mmCIF file of C-alpha atoms in Angstrom:
data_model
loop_
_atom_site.group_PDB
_atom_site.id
_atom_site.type_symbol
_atom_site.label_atom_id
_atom_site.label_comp_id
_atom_site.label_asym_id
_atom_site.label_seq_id
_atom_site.Cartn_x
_atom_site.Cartn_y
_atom_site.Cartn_z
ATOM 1 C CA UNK A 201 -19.276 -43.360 -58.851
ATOM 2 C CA UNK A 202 -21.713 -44.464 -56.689
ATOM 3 C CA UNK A 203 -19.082 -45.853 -54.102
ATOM 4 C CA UNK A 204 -17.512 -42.638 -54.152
ATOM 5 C CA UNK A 205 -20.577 -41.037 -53.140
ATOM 6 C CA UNK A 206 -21.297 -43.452 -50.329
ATOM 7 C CA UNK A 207 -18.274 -42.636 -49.117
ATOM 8 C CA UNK A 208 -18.456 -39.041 -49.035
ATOM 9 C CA UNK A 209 -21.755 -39.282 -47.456
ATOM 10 C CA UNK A 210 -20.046 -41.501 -44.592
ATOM 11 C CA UNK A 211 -17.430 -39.108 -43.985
ATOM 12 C CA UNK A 212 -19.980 -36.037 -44.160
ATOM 13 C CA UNK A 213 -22.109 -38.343 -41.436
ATOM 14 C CA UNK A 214 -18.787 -38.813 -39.135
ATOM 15 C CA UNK A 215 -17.628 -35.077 -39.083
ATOM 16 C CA UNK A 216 -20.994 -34.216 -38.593
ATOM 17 C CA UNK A 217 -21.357 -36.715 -35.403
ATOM 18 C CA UNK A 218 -17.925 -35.880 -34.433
ATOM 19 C CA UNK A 219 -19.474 -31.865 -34.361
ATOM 20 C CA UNK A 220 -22.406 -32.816 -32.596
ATOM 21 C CA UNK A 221 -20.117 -34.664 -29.966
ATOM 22 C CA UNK A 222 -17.588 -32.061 -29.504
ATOM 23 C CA UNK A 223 -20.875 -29.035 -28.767
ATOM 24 C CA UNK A 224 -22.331 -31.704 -26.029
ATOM 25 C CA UNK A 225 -18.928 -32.487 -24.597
ATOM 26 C CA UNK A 226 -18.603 -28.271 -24.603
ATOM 27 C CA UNK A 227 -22.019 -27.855 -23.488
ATOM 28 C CA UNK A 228 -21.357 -30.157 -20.410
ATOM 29 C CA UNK A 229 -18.759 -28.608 -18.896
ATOM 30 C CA UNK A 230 -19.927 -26.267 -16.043
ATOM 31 C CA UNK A 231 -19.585 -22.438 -16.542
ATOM 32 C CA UNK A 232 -17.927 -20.396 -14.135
ATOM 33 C CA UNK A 233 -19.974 -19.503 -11.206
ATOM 34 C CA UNK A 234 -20.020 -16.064 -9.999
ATOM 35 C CA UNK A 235 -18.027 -16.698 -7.420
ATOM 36 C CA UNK A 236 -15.372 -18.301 -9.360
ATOM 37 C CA UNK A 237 -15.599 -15.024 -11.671
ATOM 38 C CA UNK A 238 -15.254 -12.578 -8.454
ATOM 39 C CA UNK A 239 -12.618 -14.603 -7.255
ATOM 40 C CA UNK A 240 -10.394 -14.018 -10.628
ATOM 41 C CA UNK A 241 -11.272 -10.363 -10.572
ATOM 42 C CA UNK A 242 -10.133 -10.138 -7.117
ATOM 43 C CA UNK A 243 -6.850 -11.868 -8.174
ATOM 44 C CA UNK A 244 -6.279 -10.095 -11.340
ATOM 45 C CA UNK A 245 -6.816 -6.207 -9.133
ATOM 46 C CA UNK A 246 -4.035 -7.965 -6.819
ATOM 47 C CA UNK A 247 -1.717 -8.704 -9.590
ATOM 48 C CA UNK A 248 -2.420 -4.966 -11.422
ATOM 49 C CA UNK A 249 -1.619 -3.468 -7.947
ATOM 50 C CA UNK A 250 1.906 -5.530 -6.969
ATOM 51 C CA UNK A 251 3.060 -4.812 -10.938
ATOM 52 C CA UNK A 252 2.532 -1.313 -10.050
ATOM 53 C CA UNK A 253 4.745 -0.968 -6.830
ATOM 54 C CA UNK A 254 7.434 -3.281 -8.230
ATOM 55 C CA UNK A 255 7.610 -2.384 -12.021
ATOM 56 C CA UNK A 256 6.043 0.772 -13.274
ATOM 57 C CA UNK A 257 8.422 3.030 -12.114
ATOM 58 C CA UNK A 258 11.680 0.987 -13.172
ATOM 59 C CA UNK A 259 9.705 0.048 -16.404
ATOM 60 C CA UNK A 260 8.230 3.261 -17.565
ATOM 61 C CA UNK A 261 11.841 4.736 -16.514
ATOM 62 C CA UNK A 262 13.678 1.843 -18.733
ATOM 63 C CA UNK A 263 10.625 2.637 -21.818
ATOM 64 C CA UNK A 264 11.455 6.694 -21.577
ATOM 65 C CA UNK A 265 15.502 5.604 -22.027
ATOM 66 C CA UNK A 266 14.747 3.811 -25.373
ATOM 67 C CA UNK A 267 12.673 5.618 -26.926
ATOM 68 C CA UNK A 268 15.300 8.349 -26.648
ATOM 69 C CA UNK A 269 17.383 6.465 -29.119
ATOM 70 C CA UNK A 270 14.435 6.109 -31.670
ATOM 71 C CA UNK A 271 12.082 8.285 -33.413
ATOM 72 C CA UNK A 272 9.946 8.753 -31.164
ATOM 73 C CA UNK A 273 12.406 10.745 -29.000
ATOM 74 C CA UNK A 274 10.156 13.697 -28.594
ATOM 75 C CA UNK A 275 8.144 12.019 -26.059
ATOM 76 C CA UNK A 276 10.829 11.491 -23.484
ATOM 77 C CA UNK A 277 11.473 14.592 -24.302
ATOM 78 C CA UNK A 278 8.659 16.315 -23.264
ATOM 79 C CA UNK A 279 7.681 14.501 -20.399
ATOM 80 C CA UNK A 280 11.187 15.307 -19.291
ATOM 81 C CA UNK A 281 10.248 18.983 -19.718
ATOM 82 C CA UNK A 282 7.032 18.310 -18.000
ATOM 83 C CA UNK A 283 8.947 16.957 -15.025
ATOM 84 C CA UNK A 284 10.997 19.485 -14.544
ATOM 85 C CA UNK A 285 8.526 21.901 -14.538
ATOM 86 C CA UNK A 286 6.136 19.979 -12.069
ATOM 87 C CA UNK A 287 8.612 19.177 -9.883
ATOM 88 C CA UNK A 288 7.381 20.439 -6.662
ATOM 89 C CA UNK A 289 4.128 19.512 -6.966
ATOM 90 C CA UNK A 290 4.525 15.842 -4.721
ATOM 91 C CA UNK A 291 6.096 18.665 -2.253
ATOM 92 C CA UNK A 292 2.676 20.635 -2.234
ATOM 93 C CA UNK A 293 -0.301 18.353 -1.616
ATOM 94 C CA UNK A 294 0.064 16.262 -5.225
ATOM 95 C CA UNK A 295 -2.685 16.051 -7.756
ATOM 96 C CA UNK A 296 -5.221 13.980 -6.239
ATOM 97 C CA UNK A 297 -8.094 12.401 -7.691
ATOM 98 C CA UNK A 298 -10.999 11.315 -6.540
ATOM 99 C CA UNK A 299 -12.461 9.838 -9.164
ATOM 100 C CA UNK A 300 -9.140 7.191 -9.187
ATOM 101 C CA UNK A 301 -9.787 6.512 -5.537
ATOM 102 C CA UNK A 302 -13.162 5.067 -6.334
ATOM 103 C CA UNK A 303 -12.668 2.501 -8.963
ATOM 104 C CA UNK A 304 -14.368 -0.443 -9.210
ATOM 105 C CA UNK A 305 -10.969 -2.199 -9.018
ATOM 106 C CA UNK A 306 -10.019 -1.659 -5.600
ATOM 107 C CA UNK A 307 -13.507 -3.190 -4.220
ATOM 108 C CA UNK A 308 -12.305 -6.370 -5.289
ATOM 109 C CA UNK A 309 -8.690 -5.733 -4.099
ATOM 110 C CA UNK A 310 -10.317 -5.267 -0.601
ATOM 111 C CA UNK A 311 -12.135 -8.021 -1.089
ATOM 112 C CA UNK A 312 -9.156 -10.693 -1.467
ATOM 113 C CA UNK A 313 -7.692 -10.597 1.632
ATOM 114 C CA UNK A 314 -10.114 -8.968 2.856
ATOM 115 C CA UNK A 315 -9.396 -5.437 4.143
ATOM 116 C CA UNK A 316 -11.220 -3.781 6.848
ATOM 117 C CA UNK A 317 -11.623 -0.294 8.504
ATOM 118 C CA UNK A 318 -12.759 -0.314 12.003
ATOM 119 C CA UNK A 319 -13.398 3.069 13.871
ATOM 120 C CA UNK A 320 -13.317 3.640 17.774
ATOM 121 C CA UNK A 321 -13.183 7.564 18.136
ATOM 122 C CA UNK A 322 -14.627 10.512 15.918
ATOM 123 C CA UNK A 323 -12.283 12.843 13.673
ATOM 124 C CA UNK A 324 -13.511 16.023 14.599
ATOM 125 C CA UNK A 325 -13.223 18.346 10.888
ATOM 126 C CA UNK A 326 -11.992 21.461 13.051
ATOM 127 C CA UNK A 327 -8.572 19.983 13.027
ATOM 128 C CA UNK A 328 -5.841 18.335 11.636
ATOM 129 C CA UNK A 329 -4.115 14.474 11.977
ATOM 130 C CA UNK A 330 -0.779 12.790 11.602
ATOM 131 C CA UNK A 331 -2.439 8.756 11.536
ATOM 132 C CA UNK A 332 0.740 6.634 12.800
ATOM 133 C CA UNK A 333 0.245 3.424 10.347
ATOM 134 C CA UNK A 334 1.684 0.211 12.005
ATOM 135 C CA UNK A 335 2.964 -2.515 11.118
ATOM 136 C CA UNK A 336 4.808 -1.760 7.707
ATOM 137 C CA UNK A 337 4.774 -4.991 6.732
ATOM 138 C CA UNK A 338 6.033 -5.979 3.053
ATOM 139 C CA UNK A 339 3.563 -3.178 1.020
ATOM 140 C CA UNK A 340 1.850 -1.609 3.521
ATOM 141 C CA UNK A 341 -1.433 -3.210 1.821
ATOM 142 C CA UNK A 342 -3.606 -2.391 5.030
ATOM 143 C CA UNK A 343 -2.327 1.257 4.810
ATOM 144 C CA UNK A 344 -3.060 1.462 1.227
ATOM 145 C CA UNK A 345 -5.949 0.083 0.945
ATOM 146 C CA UNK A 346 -7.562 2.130 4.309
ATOM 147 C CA UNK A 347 -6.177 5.415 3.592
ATOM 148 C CA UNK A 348 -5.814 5.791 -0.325
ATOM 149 C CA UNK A 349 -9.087 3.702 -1.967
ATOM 150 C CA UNK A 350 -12.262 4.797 -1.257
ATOM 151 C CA UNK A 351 -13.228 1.064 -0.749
ATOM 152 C CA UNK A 352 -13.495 0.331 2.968
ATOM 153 C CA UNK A 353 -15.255 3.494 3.786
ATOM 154 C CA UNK A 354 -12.861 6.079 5.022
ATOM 155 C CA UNK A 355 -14.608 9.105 4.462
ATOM 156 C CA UNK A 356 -18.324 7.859 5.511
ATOM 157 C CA UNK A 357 -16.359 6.592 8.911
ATOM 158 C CA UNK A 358 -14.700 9.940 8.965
ATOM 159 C CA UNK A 359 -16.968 12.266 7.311
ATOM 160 C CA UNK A 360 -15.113 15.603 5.930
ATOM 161 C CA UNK A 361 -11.803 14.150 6.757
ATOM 162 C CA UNK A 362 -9.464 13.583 3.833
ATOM 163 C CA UNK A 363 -6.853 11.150 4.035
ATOM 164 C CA UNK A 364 -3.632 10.953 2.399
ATOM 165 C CA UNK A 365 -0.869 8.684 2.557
ATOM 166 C CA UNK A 366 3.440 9.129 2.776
ATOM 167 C CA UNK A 367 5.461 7.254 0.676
ATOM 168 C CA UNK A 368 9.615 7.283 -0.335
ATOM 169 C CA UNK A 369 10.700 10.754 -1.939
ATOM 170 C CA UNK A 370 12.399 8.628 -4.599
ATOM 171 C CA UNK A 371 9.539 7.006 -5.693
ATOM 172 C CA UNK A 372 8.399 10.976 -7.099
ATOM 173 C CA UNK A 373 11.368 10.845 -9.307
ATOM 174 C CA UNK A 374 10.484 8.127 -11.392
ATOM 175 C CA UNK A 375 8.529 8.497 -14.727
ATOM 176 C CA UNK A 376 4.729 7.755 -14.863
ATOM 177 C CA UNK A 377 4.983 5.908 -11.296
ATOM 178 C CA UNK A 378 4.613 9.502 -9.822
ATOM 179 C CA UNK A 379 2.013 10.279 -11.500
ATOM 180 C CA UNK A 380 0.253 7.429 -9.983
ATOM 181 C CA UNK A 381 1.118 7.688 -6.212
ATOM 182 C CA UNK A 382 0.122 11.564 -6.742
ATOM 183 C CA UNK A 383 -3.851 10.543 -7.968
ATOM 184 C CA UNK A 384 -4.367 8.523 -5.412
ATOM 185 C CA UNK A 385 -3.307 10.640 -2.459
ATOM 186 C CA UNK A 386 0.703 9.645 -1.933
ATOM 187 C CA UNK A 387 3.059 12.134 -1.179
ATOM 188 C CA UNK A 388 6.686 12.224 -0.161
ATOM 189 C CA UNK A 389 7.439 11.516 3.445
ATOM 190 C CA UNK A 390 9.624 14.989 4.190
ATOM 191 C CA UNK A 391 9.212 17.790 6.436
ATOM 192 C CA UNK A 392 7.977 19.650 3.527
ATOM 193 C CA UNK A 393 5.094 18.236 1.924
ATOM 194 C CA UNK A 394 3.519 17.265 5.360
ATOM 195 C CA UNK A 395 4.163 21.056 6.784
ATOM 196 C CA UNK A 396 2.239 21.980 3.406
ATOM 197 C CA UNK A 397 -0.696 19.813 3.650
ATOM 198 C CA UNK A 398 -0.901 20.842 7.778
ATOM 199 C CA UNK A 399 -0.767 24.699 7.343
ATOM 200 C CA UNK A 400 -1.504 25.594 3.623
ATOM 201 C CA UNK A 401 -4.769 22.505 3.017
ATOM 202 C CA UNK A 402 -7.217 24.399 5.711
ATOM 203 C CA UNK A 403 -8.256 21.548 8.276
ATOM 204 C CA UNK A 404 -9.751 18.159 8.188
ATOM 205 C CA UNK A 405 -6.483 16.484 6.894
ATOM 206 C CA UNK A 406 -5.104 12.842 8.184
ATOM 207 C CA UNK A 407 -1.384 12.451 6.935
ATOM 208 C CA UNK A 408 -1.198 8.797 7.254
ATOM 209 C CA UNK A 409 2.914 7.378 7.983
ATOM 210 C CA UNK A 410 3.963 4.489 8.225
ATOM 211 C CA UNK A 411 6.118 4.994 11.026
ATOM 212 C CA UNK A 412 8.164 1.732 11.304
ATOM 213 C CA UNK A 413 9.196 2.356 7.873
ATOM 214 C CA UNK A 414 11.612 0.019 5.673
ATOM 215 C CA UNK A 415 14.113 -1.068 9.217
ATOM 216 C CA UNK A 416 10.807 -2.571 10.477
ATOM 217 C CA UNK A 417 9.831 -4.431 6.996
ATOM 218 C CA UNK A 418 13.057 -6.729 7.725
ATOM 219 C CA UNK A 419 11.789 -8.130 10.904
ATOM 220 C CA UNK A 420 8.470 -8.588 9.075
ATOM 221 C CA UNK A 421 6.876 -11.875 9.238
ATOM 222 C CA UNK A 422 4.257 -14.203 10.586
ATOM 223 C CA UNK A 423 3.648 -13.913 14.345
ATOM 224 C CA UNK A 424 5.744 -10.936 15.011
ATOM 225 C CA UNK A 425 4.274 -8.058 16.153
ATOM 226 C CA UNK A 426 7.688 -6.029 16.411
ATOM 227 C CA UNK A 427 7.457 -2.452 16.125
ATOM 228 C CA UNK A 428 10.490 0.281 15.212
ATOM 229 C CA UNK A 429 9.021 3.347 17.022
ATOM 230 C CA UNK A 430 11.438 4.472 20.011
ATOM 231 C CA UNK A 431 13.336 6.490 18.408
ATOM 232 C CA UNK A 432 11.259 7.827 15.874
ATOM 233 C CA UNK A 433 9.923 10.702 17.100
ATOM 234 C CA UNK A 434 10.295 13.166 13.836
ATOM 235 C CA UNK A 435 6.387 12.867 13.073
ATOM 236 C CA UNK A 436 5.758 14.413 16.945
ATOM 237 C CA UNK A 437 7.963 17.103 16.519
ATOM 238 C CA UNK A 438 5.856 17.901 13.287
ATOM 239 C CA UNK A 439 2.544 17.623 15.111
ATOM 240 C CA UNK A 440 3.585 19.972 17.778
ATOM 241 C CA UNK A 441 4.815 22.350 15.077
ATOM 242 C CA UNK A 442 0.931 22.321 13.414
ATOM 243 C CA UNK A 443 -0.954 21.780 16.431
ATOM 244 C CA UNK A 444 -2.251 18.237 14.677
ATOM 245 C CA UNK A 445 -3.904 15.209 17.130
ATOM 246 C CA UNK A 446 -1.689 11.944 16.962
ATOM 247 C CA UNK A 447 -4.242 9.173 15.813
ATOM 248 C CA UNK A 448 -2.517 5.538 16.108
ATOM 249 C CA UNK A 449 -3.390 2.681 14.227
ATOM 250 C CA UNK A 450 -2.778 -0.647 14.009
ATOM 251 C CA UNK A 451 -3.759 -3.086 10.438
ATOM 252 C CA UNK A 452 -4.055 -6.536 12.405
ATOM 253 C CA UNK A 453 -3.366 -9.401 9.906
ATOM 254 C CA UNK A 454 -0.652 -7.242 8.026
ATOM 255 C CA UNK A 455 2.875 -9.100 8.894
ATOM 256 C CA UNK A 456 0.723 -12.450 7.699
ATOM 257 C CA UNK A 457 0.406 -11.707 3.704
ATOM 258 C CA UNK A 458 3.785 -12.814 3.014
ATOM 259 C CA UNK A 459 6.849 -15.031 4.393
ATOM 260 C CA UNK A 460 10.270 -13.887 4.246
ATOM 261 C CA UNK A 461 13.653 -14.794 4.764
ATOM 262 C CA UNK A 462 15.279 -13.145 8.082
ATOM 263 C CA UNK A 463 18.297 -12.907 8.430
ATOM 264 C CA UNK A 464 20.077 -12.540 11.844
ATOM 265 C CA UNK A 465 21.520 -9.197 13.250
ATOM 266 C CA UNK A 466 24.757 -9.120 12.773
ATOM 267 C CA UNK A 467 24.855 -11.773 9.548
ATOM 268 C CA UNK A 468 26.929 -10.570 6.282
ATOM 269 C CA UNK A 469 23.357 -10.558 4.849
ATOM 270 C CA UNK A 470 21.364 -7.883 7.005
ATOM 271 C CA UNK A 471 24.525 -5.717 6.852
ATOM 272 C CA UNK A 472 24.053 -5.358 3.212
ATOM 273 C CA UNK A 473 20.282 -5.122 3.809
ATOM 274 C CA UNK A 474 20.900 -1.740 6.314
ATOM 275 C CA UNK A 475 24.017 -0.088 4.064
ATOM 276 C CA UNK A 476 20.949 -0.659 1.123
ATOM 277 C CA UNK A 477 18.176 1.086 3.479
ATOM 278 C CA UNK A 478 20.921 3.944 4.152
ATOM 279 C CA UNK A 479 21.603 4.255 0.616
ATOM 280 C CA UNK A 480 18.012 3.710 -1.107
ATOM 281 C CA UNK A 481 15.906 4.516 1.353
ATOM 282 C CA UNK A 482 14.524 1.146 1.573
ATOM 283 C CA UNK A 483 15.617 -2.420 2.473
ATOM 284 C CA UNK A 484 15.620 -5.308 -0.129
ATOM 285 C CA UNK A 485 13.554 -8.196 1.379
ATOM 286 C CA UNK A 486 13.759 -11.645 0.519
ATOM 287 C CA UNK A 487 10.213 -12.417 0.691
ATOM 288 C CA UNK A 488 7.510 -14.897 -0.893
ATOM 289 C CA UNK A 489 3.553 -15.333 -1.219
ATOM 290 C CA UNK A 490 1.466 -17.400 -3.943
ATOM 291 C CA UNK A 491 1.512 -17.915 -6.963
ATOM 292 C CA UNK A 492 -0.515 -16.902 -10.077
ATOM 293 C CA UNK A 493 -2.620 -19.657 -10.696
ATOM 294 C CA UNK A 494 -2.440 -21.350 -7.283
ATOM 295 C CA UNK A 495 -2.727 -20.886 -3.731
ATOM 296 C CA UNK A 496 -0.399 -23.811 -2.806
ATOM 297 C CA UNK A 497 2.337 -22.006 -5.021
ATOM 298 C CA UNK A 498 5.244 -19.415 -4.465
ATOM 299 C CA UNK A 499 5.014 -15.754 -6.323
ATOM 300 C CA UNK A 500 5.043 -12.323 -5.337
ATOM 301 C CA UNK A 501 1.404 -12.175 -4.675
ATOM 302 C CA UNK A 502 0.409 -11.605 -0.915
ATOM 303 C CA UNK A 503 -1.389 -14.499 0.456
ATOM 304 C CA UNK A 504 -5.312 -14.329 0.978
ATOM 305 C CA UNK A 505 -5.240 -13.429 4.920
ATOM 306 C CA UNK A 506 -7.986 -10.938 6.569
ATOM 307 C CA UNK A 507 -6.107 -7.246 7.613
ATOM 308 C CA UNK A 508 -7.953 -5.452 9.791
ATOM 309 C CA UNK A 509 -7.174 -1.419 10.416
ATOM 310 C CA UNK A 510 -8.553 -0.302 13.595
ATOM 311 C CA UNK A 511 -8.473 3.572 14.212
ATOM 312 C CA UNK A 512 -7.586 4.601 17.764
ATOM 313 C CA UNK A 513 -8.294 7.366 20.056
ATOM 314 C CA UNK A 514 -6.629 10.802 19.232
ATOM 315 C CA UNK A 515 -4.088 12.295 21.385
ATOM 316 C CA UNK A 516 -4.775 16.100 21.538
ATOM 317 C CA UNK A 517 -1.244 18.279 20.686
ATOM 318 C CA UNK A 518 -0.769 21.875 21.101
ATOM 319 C CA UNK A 519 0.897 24.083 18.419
ATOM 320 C CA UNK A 520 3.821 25.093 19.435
ATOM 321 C CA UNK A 521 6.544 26.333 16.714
ATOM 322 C CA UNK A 522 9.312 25.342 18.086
ATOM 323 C CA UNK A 523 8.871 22.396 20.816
ATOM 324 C CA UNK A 524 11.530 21.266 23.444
ATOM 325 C CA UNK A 525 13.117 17.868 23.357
ATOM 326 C CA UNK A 526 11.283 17.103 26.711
ATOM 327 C CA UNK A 527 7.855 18.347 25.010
ATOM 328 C CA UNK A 528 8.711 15.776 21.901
ATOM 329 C CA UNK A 529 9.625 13.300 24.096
ATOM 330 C CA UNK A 530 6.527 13.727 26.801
ATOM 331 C CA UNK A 531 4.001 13.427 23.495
ATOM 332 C CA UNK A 532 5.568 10.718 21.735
ATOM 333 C CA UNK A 533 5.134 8.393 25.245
ATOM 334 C CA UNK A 534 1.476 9.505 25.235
ATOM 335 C CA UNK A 535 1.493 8.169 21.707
ATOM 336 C CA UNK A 536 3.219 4.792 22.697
ATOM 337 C CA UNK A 537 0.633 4.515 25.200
ATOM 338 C CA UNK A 538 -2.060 4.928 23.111
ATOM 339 C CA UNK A 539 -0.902 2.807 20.800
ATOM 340 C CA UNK A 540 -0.699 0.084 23.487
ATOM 341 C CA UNK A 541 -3.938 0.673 24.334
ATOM 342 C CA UNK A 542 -5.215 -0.155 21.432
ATOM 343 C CA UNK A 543 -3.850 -3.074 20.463
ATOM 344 C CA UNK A 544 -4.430 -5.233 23.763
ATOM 345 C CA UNK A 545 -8.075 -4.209 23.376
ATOM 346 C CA UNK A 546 -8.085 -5.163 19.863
ATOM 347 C CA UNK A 547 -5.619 -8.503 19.701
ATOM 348 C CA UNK A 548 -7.832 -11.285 20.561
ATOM 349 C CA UNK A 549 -10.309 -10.283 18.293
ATOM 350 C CA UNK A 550 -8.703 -10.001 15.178
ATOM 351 C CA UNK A 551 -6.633 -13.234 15.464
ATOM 352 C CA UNK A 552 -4.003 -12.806 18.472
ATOM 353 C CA UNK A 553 -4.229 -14.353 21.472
ATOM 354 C CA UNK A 554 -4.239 -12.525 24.850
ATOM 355 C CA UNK A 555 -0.563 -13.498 25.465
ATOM 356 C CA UNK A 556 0.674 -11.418 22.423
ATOM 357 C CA UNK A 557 2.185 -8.687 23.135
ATOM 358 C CA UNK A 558 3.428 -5.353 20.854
ATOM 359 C CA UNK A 559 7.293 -5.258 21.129
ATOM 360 C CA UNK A 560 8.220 -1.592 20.592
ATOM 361 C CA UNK A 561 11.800 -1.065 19.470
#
């Protein structure tokens, strides 16, 4: 018996060292810094974002499909009544909310690359903007982040200006996704919904557009600074018709978040990309960035590089209803040349050299 007990008291003895080790071992190890804890938040309001642009709307579309075939088949239901009934509502302004434009979330989403605003000319409240966005890039992050979040300052920069953002018509017609782009500020890029917010919202409006659109995300990529704008002259011809000032901008840093795969004019391969931009409305991009839990890795999140959007001068526009070619023509080169403007005064201090120039196709 009394063995017995001297043995149970030994092994009591060892688990109870072999506890006291494992809490000092525990105790030793350093805890996260805040910096290490900002830098995860910053990650994880990356990740929430990308999942959002690339999955919600094919998700929540693919989630409304099955439940039809269970028993919860009301809900599709319903929100497919709902949809029908709010259907023009991306066409007239959206539902925007301000409250979703100042979350906490998108602080640290500026702060991972980081994004920044910069302003060179005042936005006079008496009238209304079209804000020509450039470069697309991948995800227009720089437009995004500028124009829809409150986090880089917009409307202390711009005070009683409120911005808004274009976006694919298609992207409206999926489930829960549109609800989305509509809080925030998105709205489809068509004649309609910009006429509405320029005639029927009052003034002190910016419709931001990303002009270049998805032809100039497939020349996107490190060092070029290629821009599809000559022939796109549809957002002039709508600033004549509302008398709004053409305000160029360009997001610096923007081309540099991700690498992709070009393919040649001409190869099998950007054939199918253009007959998928003519049929979708956007261009499927082979394209890369980091990883999840490392810099060095590939994923499909945008690489930590510094974007900043710098604001240019306003070209003043008469309204006229219905403008010449000539008139279209003679505004949209006062735009190019603003545009010019602005970047070589801006380049070589936001990470361009002086021999870079803007290519304007």
């Amino acid at each position: 018996m009394k063995t017995i007990i001297a043995a149970c008291s030994q092994n009591l003895s060892g688990s109870r060292a072999s506890i006291q080790t494992a809490l000092r071992t525990l105790l030793a190890v350093p805890w996260p810094s805040q910096r290490d804890i900002g830098s995860a938040l910053q990650l994880l309001a990356v990740l929430q974002w990308v999942l959002s642009f690339l999955l919600l709307g094919i998700v929540s579309l693919l989630l409304l499909i099955y439940l039809l075939f269970t028993s919860f088949w009301l809900i599709p239901v319903l929100y497919l009544a709902w949809i029908i009934f709010d259907w023009d509502t991306p066409e007239k302004g959206g539902r925007r909310l301000p409250c979703l434009r100042r979350w906490t979330v998108w602080k640290h989403f500026r702060d991972y690359f980081p994004v920044k605003l910069v302003k060179t000319h005042d936005l006079p409240p008496n009238h209304n903007y079209i804000i020509g966005s450039h470069p697309h890039g991948i995800l227009c992050v720089g437009a995004f982040c500028n124009f829809i979040t409150g986090s880089t300052g917009f409307e202390e920069l711009f005070p009683n200006i409120r911005s808004y953002l274009t976006t694919l018509a298609g992207n409206f017609r999926l489930p829960l996704f549109r609800e989305y782009l509509m809080s925030g500020g998105l709205f489809p890029v068509t004649r309609r919904a910009i006429g509405y917010l320029l005639s029927q919202k009052g003034t002190g409006n910016a419709v931001a557009i990303v002009i270049g659109g998805a032809a100039e995300s497939l020349s996107c990529r490190p060092g070029v600074t290629t821009l599809i704008l000559k022939n796109r002259k549809g957002f002039v011809r709508m600033a004549l018709r509302h008398g709004a000032f053409l305000v160029p901008s360009f997001s610096f840093g923007e081309n540099d978040l991700f690498r992709q795969v070009v393919f040649e004019e001409g190869s099998w391969m950007r054939s199918i990309q253009r007959r998928f931009q003519k049929m979708i409305g956007f261009a499927p991009c082979l394209f890369y960035g980091r990883g999840l839990t490392s810099c060095r890795s590939r994923g499909f999140l945008p690489y930590a590089r510094p974007i900043t959007t710098v604001v240019g001068e306003p070209v003043a526009v008469p309204k006229v209803e219905n403008p010449s070619r000539e008139l279209v023509d003679h505004y949209h080169e006062l735009y190019i040349c603003a545009l010019l403007k602005l970047f070589n005064e801006n380049k070589t201090k936001y990470g361009l050299s002086e021999s870079d120039e803007l290519h304007i196709l």
